[in-house]
Tab-separated table of N, CA and C in Angstrom:
chain	number	residue	atom	x	y	z
A	21	MET	N	-11.674	54.007	-15.645
A	21	MET	CA	-11.805	52.802	-16.480
A	21	MET	C	-11.677	53.172	-17.956
A	22	GLU	N	-10.676	53.950	-18.284
A	22	GLU	CA	-10.470	54.340	-19.676
A	22	GLU	C	-9.358	53.492	-20.276
A	23	LEU	N	-9.726	52.508	-21.070
A	23	LEU	CA	-8.733	51.637	-21.698
A	23	LEU	C	-8.783	51.809	-23.206
A	24	LYS	N	-7.616	51.852	-23.814
A	24	LYS	CA	-7.558	51.964	-25.268
A	24	LYS	C	-7.794	50.600	-25.900
A	25	ASP	N	-8.205	50.591	-27.157
A	25	ASP	CA	-8.439	49.330	-27.858
A	25	ASP	C	-7.167	48.492	-27.874
A	26	ARG	N	-6.027	49.156	-27.998
A	26	ARG	CA	-4.757	48.427	-28.044
A	26	ARG	C	-4.524	47.686	-26.735
A	27	GLU	N	-4.813	48.350	-25.598
A	27	GLU	CA	-4.588	47.726	-24.295
A	27	GLU	C	-5.523	46.537	-24.108
A	28	ILE	N	-6.788	46.716	-24.491
A	28	ILE	CA	-7.760	45.631	-24.340
A	28	ILE	C	-7.356	44.439	-25.205
A	29	ARG	N	-6.966	44.702	-26.447
A	29	ARG	CA	-6.565	43.620	-27.342
A	29	ARG	C	-5.306	42.941	-26.826
A	30	GLY	N	-4.369	43.728	-26.296
A	30	GLY	CA	-3.118	43.170	-25.778
A	30	GLY	C	-3.387	42.241	-24.608
A	31	VAL	N	-4.260	42.675	-23.698
A	31	VAL	CA	-4.587	41.841	-22.541
A	31	VAL	C	-5.275	40.567	-22.998
A	32	GLY	N	-6.175	40.696	-23.976
A	32	GLY	CA	-6.891	39.521	-24.481
A	32	GLY	C	-5.946	38.514	-25.099
A	33	ARG	N	-4.907	39.005	-25.775
A	33	ARG	CA	-3.966	38.095	-26.421
A	33	ARG	C	-3.058	37.434	-25.393
A	34	GLN	N	-2.520	38.229	-24.476
A	34	GLN	CA	-1.546	37.718	-23.517
A	34	GLN	C	-2.199	36.801	-22.483
A	35	GLN	N	-3.338	37.212	-21.972
A	35	GLN	CA	-3.981	36.423	-20.918
A	35	GLN	C	-5.454	36.201	-21.240
A	36	PRO	N	-5.751	35.259	-22.124
A	36	PRO	CA	-7.152	34.992	-22.498
A	36	PRO	C	-7.953	34.409	-21.349
A	37	TRP	N	-7.276	33.786	-20.379
A	37	TRP	CA	-8.003	33.166	-19.258
A	37	TRP	C	-8.565	34.215	-18.314
A	38	ARG	N	-7.930	35.397	-18.279
A	38	ARG	CA	-8.434	36.439	-17.376
A	38	ARG	C	-9.833	36.878	-17.799
A	39	ARG	N	-10.084	36.887	-19.113
A	39	ARG	CA	-11.418	37.282	-19.601
A	39	ARG	C	-12.461	36.289	-19.104
A	40	VAL	N	-12.105	34.994	-19.088
A	40	VAL	CA	-13.033	33.965	-18.603
A	40	VAL	C	-13.278	34.140	-17.113
A	41	VAL	N	-12.197	34.389	-16.359
A	41	VAL	CA	-12.331	34.561	-14.905
A	41	VAL	C	-13.204	35.769	-14.591
A	42	VAL	N	-12.964	36.872	-15.290
A	42	VAL	CA	-13.766	38.081	-15.069
A	42	VAL	C	-15.226	37.814	-15.412
A	43	GLY	N	-15.455	37.084	-16.491
A	43	GLY	CA	-16.832	36.768	-16.885
A	43	GLY	C	-17.544	35.959	-15.813
A	44	LEU	N	-16.833	34.967	-15.257
A	44	LEU	CA	-17.432	34.134	-14.208
A	44	LEU	C	-17.712	34.969	-12.962
A	45	LEU	N	-16.796	35.856	-12.613
A	45	LEU	CA	-16.995	36.704	-11.431
A	45	LEU	C	-18.200	37.613	-11.631
A	46	VAL	N	-18.341	38.166	-12.833
A	46	VAL	CA	-19.480	39.052	-13.109
A	46	VAL	C	-20.789	38.278	-13.018
A	47	LEU	N	-20.809	37.074	-13.595
A	47	LEU	CA	-22.031	36.262	-13.547
A	47	LEU	C	-22.377	35.908	-12.106
A	48	ALA	N	-21.365	35.536	-11.319
A	48	ALA	CA	-21.602	35.177	-9.916
A	48	ALA	C	-22.115	36.392	-9.144
A	49	TRP	N	-21.528	37.568	-9.402
A	49	TRP	CA	-21.946	38.782	-8.704
A	49	TRP	C	-23.391	39.133	-9.050
A	50	VAL	N	-23.711	39.065	-10.341
A	50	VAL	CA	-25.082	39.375	-10.772
A	50	VAL	C	-26.066	38.383	-10.155
A	51	PHE	N	-25.671	37.105	-10.096
A	51	PHE	CA	-26.549	36.086	-9.522
A	51	PHE	C	-26.793	36.360	-8.042
A	52	LEU	N	-25.722	36.676	-7.310
A	52	LEU	CA	-25.856	36.934	-5.871
A	52	LEU	C	-26.685	38.186	-5.625
A	53	VAL	N	-26.445	39.232	-6.410
A	53	VAL	CA	-27.206	40.479	-6.242
A	53	VAL	C	-28.680	40.239	-6.556
A	54	GLY	N	-28.950	39.533	-7.644
A	54	GLY	CA	-30.336	39.249	-8.014
A	54	GLY	C	-31.036	38.419	-6.954
A	55	ARG	N	-30.325	37.425	-6.425
A	55	ARG	CA	-30.915	36.577	-5.385
A	55	ARG	C	-31.146	37.382	-4.114
A	56	GLY	N	-30.192	38.265	-3.786
A	56	GLY	CA	-30.343	39.101	-2.591
A	56	GLY	C	-31.546	40.022	-2.720
A	57	LEU	N	-31.721	40.638	-3.888
A	57	LEU	CA	-32.866	41.522	-4.105
A	57	LEU	C	-34.167	40.727	-4.045
A	58	TRP	N	-34.138	39.481	-4.558
A	58	TRP	CA	-35.349	38.657	-4.551
A	58	TRP	C	-35.735	38.302	-3.117
A	59	ILE	N	-34.712	38.102	-2.255
A	59	ILE	CA	-34.987	37.768	-0.854
A	59	ILE	C	-35.457	39.014	-0.097
A	60	LEU	N	-34.818	40.152	-0.380
A	60	LEU	CA	-35.188	41.383	0.323
A	60	LEU	C	-36.555	41.882	-0.133
A	61	PHE	N	-36.853	41.697	-1.413
A	61	PHE	CA	-38.133	42.165	-1.945
A	61	PHE	C	-38.895	40.996	-2.578
A	62	PRO	N	-39.525	40.152	-1.746
A	62	PRO	CA	-40.231	38.967	-2.265
A	62	PRO	C	-41.403	39.338	-3.170
A	63	ARG	N	-41.911	40.552	-3.029
A	63	ARG	CA	-43.039	40.966	-3.866
A	63	ARG	C	-42.642	40.975	-5.334
A	64	CYS	N	-41.396	41.356	-5.624
A	64	CYS	CA	-40.933	41.419	-7.012
A	64	CYS	C	-40.764	40.020	-7.584
A	65	GLY	N	-40.604	39.026	-6.720
A	65	GLY	CA	-40.350	37.671	-7.196
A	65	GLY	C	-41.618	36.953	-7.616
A	66	ASP	N	-42.781	37.453	-7.183
A	66	ASP	CA	-44.028	36.758	-7.518
A	66	ASP	C	-44.313	36.860	-9.002
């Protein structure tokens, strides 16, 4: 996962919607993982 600043900026300029899609996927993944951990370990949820 070694990307240069030029590559990151280029991707952001060419496809700004991909950043939004990736952000939504990350949020959904974090939500599912957090919910899964809360179900597996109910003690932490109290």
